[in-house]
XYZ file of C-alpha atoms in Angstrom:
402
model
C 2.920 -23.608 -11.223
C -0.705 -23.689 -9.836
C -2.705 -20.306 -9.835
C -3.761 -18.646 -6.632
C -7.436 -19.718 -6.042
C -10.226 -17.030 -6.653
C -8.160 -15.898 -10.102
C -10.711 -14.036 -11.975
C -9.451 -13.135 -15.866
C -9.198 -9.530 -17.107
C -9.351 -8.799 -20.892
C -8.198 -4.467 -21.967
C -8.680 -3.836 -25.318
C -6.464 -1.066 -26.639
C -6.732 0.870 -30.114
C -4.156 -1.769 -31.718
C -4.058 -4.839 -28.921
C -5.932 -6.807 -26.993
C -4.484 -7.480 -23.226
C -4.907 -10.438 -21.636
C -4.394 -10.786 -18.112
C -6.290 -12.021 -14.421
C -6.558 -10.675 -10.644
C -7.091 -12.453 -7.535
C -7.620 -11.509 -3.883
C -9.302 -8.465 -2.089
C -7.862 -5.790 -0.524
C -5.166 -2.980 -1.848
C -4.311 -3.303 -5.687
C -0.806 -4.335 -6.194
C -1.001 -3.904 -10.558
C 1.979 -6.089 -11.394
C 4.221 -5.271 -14.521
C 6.331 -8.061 -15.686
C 9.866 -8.143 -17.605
C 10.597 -8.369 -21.402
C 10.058 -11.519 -22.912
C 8.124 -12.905 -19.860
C 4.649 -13.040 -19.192
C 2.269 -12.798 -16.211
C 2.528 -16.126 -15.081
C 5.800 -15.314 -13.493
C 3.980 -13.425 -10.857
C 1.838 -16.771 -10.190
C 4.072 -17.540 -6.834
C 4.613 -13.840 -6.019
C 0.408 -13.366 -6.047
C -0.030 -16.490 -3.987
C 2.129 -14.828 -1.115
C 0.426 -11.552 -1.417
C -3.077 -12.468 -1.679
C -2.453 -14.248 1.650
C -1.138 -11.492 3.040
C -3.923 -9.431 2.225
C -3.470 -7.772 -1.171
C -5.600 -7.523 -4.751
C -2.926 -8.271 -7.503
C -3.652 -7.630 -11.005
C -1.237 -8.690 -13.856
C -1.635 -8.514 -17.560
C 0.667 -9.894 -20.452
C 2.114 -6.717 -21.810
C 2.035 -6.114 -25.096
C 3.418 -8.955 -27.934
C 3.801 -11.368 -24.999
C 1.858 -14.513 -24.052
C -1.653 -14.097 -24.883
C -1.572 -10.678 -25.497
C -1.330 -9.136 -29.331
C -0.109 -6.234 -30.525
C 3.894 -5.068 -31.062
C 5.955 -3.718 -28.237
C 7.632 -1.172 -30.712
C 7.766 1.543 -28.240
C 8.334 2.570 -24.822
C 5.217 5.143 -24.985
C 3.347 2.286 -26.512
C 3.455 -0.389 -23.263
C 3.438 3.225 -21.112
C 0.099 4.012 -22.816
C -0.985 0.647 -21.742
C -0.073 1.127 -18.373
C -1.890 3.962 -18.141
C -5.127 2.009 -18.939
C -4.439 -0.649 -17.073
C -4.225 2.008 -14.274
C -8.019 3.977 -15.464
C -9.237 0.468 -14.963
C -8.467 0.194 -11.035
C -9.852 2.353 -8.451
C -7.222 5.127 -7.010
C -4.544 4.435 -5.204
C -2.355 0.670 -6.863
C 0.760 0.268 -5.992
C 2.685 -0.155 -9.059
C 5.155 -2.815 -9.575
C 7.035 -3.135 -12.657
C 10.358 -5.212 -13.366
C 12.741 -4.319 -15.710
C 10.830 -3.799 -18.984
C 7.790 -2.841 -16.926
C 9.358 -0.395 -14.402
C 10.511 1.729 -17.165
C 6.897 1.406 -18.744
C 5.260 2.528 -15.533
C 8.096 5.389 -14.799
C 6.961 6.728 -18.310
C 3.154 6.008 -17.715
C 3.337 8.383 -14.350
C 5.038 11.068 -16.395
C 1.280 12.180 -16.944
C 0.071 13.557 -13.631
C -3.434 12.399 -14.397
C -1.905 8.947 -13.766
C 0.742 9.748 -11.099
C -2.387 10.903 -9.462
C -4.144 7.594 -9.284
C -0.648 5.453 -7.741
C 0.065 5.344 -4.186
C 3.810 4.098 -4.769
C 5.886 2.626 -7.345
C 8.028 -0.520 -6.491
C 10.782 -1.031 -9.284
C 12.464 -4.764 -9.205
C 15.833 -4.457 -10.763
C 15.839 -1.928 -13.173
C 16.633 2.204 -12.422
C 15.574 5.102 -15.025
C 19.187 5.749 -15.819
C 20.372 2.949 -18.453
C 23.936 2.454 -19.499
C 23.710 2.357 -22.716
C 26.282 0.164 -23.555
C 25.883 -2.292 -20.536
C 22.116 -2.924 -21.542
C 22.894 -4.121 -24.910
C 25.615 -6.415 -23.688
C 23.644 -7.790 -21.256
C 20.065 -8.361 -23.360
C 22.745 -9.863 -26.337
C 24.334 -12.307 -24.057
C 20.658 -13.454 -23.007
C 19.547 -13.709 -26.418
C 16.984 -10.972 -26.008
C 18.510 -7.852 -27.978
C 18.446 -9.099 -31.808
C 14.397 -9.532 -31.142
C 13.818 -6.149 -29.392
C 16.323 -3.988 -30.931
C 13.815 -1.172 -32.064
C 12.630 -1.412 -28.690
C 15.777 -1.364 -26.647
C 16.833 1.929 -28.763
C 14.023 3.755 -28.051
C 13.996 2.727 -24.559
C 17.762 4.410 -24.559
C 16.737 7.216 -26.198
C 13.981 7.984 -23.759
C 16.359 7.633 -20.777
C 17.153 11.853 -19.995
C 13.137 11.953 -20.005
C 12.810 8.680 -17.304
C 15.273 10.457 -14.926
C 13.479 13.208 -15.111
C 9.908 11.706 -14.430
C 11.780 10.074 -11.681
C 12.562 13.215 -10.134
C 9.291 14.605 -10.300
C 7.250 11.651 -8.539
C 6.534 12.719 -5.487
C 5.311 9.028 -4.424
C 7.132 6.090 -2.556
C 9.725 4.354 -4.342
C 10.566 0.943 -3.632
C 13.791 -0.307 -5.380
C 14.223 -4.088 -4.970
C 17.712 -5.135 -6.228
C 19.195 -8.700 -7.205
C 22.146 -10.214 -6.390
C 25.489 -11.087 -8.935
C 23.487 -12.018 -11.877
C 22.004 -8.330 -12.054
C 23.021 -5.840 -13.921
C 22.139 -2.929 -11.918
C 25.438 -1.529 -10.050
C 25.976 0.429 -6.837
C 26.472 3.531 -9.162
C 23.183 3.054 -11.045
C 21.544 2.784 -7.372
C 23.352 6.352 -6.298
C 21.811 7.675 -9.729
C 18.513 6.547 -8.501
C 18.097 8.144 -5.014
C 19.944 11.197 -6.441
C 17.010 11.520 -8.482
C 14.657 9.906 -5.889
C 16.002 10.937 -2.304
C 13.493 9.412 -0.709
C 13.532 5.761 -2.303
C 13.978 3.149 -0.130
C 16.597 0.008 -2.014
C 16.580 -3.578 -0.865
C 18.692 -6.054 -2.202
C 17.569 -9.895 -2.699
C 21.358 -11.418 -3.212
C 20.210 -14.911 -3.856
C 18.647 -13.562 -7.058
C 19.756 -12.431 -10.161
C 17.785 -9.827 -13.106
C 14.543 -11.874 -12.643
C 13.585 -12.026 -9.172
C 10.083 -12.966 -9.812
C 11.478 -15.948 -11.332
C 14.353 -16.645 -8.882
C 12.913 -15.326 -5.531
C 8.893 -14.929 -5.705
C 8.944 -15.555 -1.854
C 11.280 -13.260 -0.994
C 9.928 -10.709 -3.376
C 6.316 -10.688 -2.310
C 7.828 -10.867 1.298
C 9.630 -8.123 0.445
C 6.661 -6.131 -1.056
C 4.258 -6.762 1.387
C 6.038 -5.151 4.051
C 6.946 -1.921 2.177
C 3.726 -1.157 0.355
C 1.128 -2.431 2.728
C 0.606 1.334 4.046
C 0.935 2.966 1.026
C -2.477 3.331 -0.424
C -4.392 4.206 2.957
C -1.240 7.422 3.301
C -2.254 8.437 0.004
C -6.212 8.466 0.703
C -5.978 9.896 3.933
C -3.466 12.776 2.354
C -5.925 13.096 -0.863
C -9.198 13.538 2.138
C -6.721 16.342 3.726
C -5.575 14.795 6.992
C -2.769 16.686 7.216
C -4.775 19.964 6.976
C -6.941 19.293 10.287
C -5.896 19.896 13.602
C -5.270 17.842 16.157
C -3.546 18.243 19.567
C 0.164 17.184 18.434
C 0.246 18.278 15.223
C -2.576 17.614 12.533
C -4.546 14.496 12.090
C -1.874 12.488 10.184
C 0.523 12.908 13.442
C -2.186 11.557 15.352
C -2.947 8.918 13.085
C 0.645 7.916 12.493
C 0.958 7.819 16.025
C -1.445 5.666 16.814
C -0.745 3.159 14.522
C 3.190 2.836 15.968
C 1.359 2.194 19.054
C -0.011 -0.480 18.177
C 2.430 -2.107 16.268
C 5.168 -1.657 19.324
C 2.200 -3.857 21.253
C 2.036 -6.298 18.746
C -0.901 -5.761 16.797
C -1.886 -7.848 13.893
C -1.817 -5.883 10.168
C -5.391 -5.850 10.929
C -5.469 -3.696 13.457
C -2.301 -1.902 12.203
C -3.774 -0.739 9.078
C -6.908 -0.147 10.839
C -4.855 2.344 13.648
C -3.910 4.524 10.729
C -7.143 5.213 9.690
C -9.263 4.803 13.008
C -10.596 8.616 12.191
C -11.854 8.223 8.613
C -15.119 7.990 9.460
C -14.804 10.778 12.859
C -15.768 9.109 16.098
C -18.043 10.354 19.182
C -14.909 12.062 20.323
C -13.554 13.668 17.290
C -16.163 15.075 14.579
C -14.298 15.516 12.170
C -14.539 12.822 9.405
C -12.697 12.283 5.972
C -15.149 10.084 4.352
C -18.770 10.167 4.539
C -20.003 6.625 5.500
C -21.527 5.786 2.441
C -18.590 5.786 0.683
C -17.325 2.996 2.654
C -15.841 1.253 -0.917
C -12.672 3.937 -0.914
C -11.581 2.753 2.408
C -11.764 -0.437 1.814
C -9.796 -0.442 -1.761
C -7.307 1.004 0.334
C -6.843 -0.842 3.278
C -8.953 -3.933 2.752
C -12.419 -5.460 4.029
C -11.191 -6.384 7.010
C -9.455 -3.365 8.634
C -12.097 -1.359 7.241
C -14.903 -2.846 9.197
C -12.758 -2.367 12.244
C -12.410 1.387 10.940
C -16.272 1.310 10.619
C -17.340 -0.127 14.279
C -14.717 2.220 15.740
C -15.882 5.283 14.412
C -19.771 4.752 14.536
C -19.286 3.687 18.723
C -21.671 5.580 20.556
C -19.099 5.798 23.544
C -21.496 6.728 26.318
C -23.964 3.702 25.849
C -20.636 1.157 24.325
C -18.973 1.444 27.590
C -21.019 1.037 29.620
C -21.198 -2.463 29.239
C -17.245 -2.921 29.097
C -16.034 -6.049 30.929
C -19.011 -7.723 28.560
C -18.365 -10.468 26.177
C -19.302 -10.086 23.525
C -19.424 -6.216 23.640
C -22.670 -4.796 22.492
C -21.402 -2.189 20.542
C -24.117 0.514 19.713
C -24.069 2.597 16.682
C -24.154 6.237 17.146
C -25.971 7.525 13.703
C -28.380 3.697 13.764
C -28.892 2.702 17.281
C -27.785 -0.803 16.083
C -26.510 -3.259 18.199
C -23.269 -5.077 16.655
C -21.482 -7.556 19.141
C -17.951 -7.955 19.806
C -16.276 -10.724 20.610
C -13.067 -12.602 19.401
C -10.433 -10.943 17.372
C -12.793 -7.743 16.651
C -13.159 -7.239 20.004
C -9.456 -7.530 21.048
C -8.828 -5.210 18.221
C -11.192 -2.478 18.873
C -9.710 -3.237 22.661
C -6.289 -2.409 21.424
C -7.119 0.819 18.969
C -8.825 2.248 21.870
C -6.786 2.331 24.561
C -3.795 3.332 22.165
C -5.900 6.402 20.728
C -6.786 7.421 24.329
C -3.123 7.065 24.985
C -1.555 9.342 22.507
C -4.761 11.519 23.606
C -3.387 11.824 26.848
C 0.153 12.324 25.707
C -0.236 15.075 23.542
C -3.298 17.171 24.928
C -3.886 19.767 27.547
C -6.615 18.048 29.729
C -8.264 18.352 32.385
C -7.469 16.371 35.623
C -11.127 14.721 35.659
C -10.491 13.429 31.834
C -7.225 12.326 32.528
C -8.681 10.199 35.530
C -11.564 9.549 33.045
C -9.150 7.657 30.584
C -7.197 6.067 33.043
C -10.762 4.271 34.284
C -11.329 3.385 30.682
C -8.220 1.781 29.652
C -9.244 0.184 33.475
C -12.296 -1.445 32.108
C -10.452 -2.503 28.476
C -8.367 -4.576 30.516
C -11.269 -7.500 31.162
C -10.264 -7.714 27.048
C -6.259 -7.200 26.778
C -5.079 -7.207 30.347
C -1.159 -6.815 29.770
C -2.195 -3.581 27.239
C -3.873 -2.127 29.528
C -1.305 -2.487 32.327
C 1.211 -1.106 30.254
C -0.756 1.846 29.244
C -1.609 2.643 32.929
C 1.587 2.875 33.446
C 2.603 5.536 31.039
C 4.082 9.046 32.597
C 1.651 10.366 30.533
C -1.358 8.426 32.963
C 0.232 8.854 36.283
C-alpha cells in the first residue's frame, strides 16, 4: 500500500523507547492508535480517506512494534505514551485507538490533564470491560497470547479501573463495531453505554476484529462523519460559548442552529464547519468574540484552513460598507478593524452567501425585533439572492420573514 502524499515522519523519544511514526494532511488531528501486533501502516488506506476529507492524522508504531523499540510490558506503559503523543499535538485530537490502543488511550485520559486536551475518543472494536476468559481464547486462537501474556494479564487486571475512566469521560465516544469475526458481543456493547450513556455504536458487519485492515474505507467513512465536529464543540465550549447570551438560548444554541441550517440547504463541510463557528471572531452585529484574531492558529487546528478563513472574512465584514455593493461579483468585502478590501467570488462567496442569510434567519426566528429590522433582513437576504437565488427564496419565505 502507497502512503498518502504530503506524509511527513514523526520521531517521540520516551525515557526507555524511541517512537517512530508520520502525519499527513491539515486540518483537525485525528491521533490514530493501532492494534497489538500491528503497526501504523495499517492506517495507510484509512489516512488516505481522511486527509481527503479534510483531516490531520498522526500515527505512531506503539511500543515493541515496527520501527518502534522499547517493550509493551504494561498497559500504563503504551498509556504513558499516549499521553505524549497527545502533549505533542495542539488541544483538541480526536483519539482513535483499536483494540490494544483503545484501552491504551481509555487509560491515558484517566489523567484529566490529558482528558483535557481530547475532543472525543473513537474506540474500533474493543470496550473497557474485557471478559477475561473470552480474550485469552480469542488472542490464543490468533497466535497472539503466548507472546503478550504479561501484557494481556495486566491489561485484565486493569479492567475495574478502565470502566471506571470510562465513566468519568465526559467527551464523545464513538464505538465502531465489526461484524462475525469480532469478539465484542451485544452484552459487552450494553456494558459500554451503561458506563458511557452517551456513546454513539456503529457496526461495520463486513469486518471482523481488525477493521483497519478489513474495512479502511468504511472506517474512515465512518469516522469522518462522527468526529468532524468534535474539536471545534470542544474549543468553542473551552472559549465559554455556552456562558454568553444570545436571543434563543446562549451562543452555542445559536451556533448549533445555524450550522443545521445550513446543512438542511446543502452546504458543503466547508461551510458547515464554518456555520458552527461563524461568531469566533464576533462580527459587526454581535461583539462578542471568543478568540482574539491573532490567535487565528486555534481555530484553524480545530476546524481546518479552509473553514477558518470563511470564519475570518465573516466576522471581520464591515456590514454597512460590504453590502452595499451586494449583487457585485466578486464582492468587495471590507474589513472592519483594516479597511482592507478582500474579494469574493466563487465558492467563498456562495459560502459567505449561505452563512449569512442562515444567521440572519435564526436571527429573525428567535429575537424580539423591531418591524423596520425585520423588513431590514428580509431586503438583505433580497440582495444575497444575485449569489444563491433558491436560498434566498426559501428563506423569504419563512413564517418567521412574513
Amino acid at each position: 500500500m502507497t502512503e498518502p502524499t504530503g506524509v511527513r515522519a514523526r520521531r517521540l523519544a520516551r525515557p526507555d523507547a524511541v517512537l517512530e511514526g508520520q502525519e499527513a494532511g491539515a486540518g483537525p488531528t485525528l491521533l490514530l492508535l493501532h492494534a497489538g501486533g500491528e503497526r501504523r501502516g495499517v492506517w495507510t488506506p484509512v489516512t488516505e480517506v481522511l486527509v481527503g476529507a479534510g483531516f490531520r492524522c498522526v500515527a505512531f508504531d506503539q511500543r515493541g512494534h515496527g520501527d518502534s523499540d522499547g517493550s509493551p510490558r504494561t498497559l500504563a506503559l503504551c498509556a504513558d505514551d499516549v499521553a505524549a503523543m497527545l502533549h505533542a499535538e495542539p488541544p483538541g485530537c480526536v483519539v482513535v485507538g483499536a483494540s490494544l490502543g483503545g484501552l491504551a488511550a481509555i487509560a491515558a485520559l484517566g489523567d484529566p490533564a490529558i482528558r483535557a486536551r481530547v475532543a472525543g475518543l473513537v474506540l474500533v472494536d474493543v470496550v473497557p470491560g474485557l471478559d477475561p476468559g473470552r480474550v485469552r481464547r480469542f488472542l490464543a486462537a490468533g497466535g497472539l497470547l503466548d507472546p503478550h501474556a504479561g501484557l494481556v494479564e495486566d491489561i485484565l487486571a486493569r479492567v475495574p479501573r478502565l470502566r471506571e475512566v470510562t465513566a468519568r469521560l465526559g467527551l464523545p465516544v464513538l464505538m465502531v463495531r465489526g461484524g462475525d469475526g469480532s469478539p465484542v458481543t451485544d452484552d459487552d456493547v450494553d456494558g459500554l453505554l451503561r458506563q458511557a450513556p452517551h456513546a454513539a455504536v456503529t457496526r461495520i458487519r463486513e469486518a471482523g476484529h481488525l477493521i483497519a485492515r478489513d474495512r479502511p474505507v468504511a472506517l474512515a467513512e465512518t469516522i469522518a462523519a462522527a468526529t468532524a465536529e468534535w474539536p471545534a464543540l470542544a474549543l468553542l465550549r473551552e472559549l465559554g460559548a455556552e456562558q454568553v447570551g444570545h436571543p434563543g438560548g446562549h451562543l452555542l444554541d445559536h451556533l448549533r442552529r445555524v450550522r443545521d441550517q445550513v446543512a438542511a440547504w446543502g452546504g458543503s463541510r466547508r461551510a458547515r464547519l464554518a456555520a458552527l463557528c461563524h461568531a469566533t471572531y464576533g462580527t459587526d452585529g454581535f461583539p462578542h468574540p471568543l478568540l482574539p484574531p491573532d490567535r487565528r492558529a486555534r481555530l484553524r487546528a480545530a476546524i481546518g484552513d479552509d473553514a477558518e478563513a470563511l470564519v475570518h472574512r465573516y466576522g471581520v465584514c464591515d456590514r454597512s460598507r460590504t453590502y452595499a455593493h451586494l449583487g457585485a461579483t466578486p464582492l468587495p468585502l471590507t474589513d472592519r478593524f483594516t479597511g482592507e478590501i478582500l474579494p469574493l467570488a466563487a465558492d467563498d462567496l456562495t459560502d459567505f452567501a449561505v452563512l449569512t442569510i442562515a444567521n440572519e434567519l435564526d436571527v429573525a426566528r428567535t429575537a424580539r425585533l423591531t418591524t423596520g429590522t425585520r423588513s431590514g433582513i428580509r431586503t438583505l437576504i433580497t440582495a444575497l439572492g444575485a449569489y444563491v437565488p433558491g436560498i434566498s427564496s426559501r428563506a423569504l419565505a419563512d413564517p418567521a420573514l412574513r
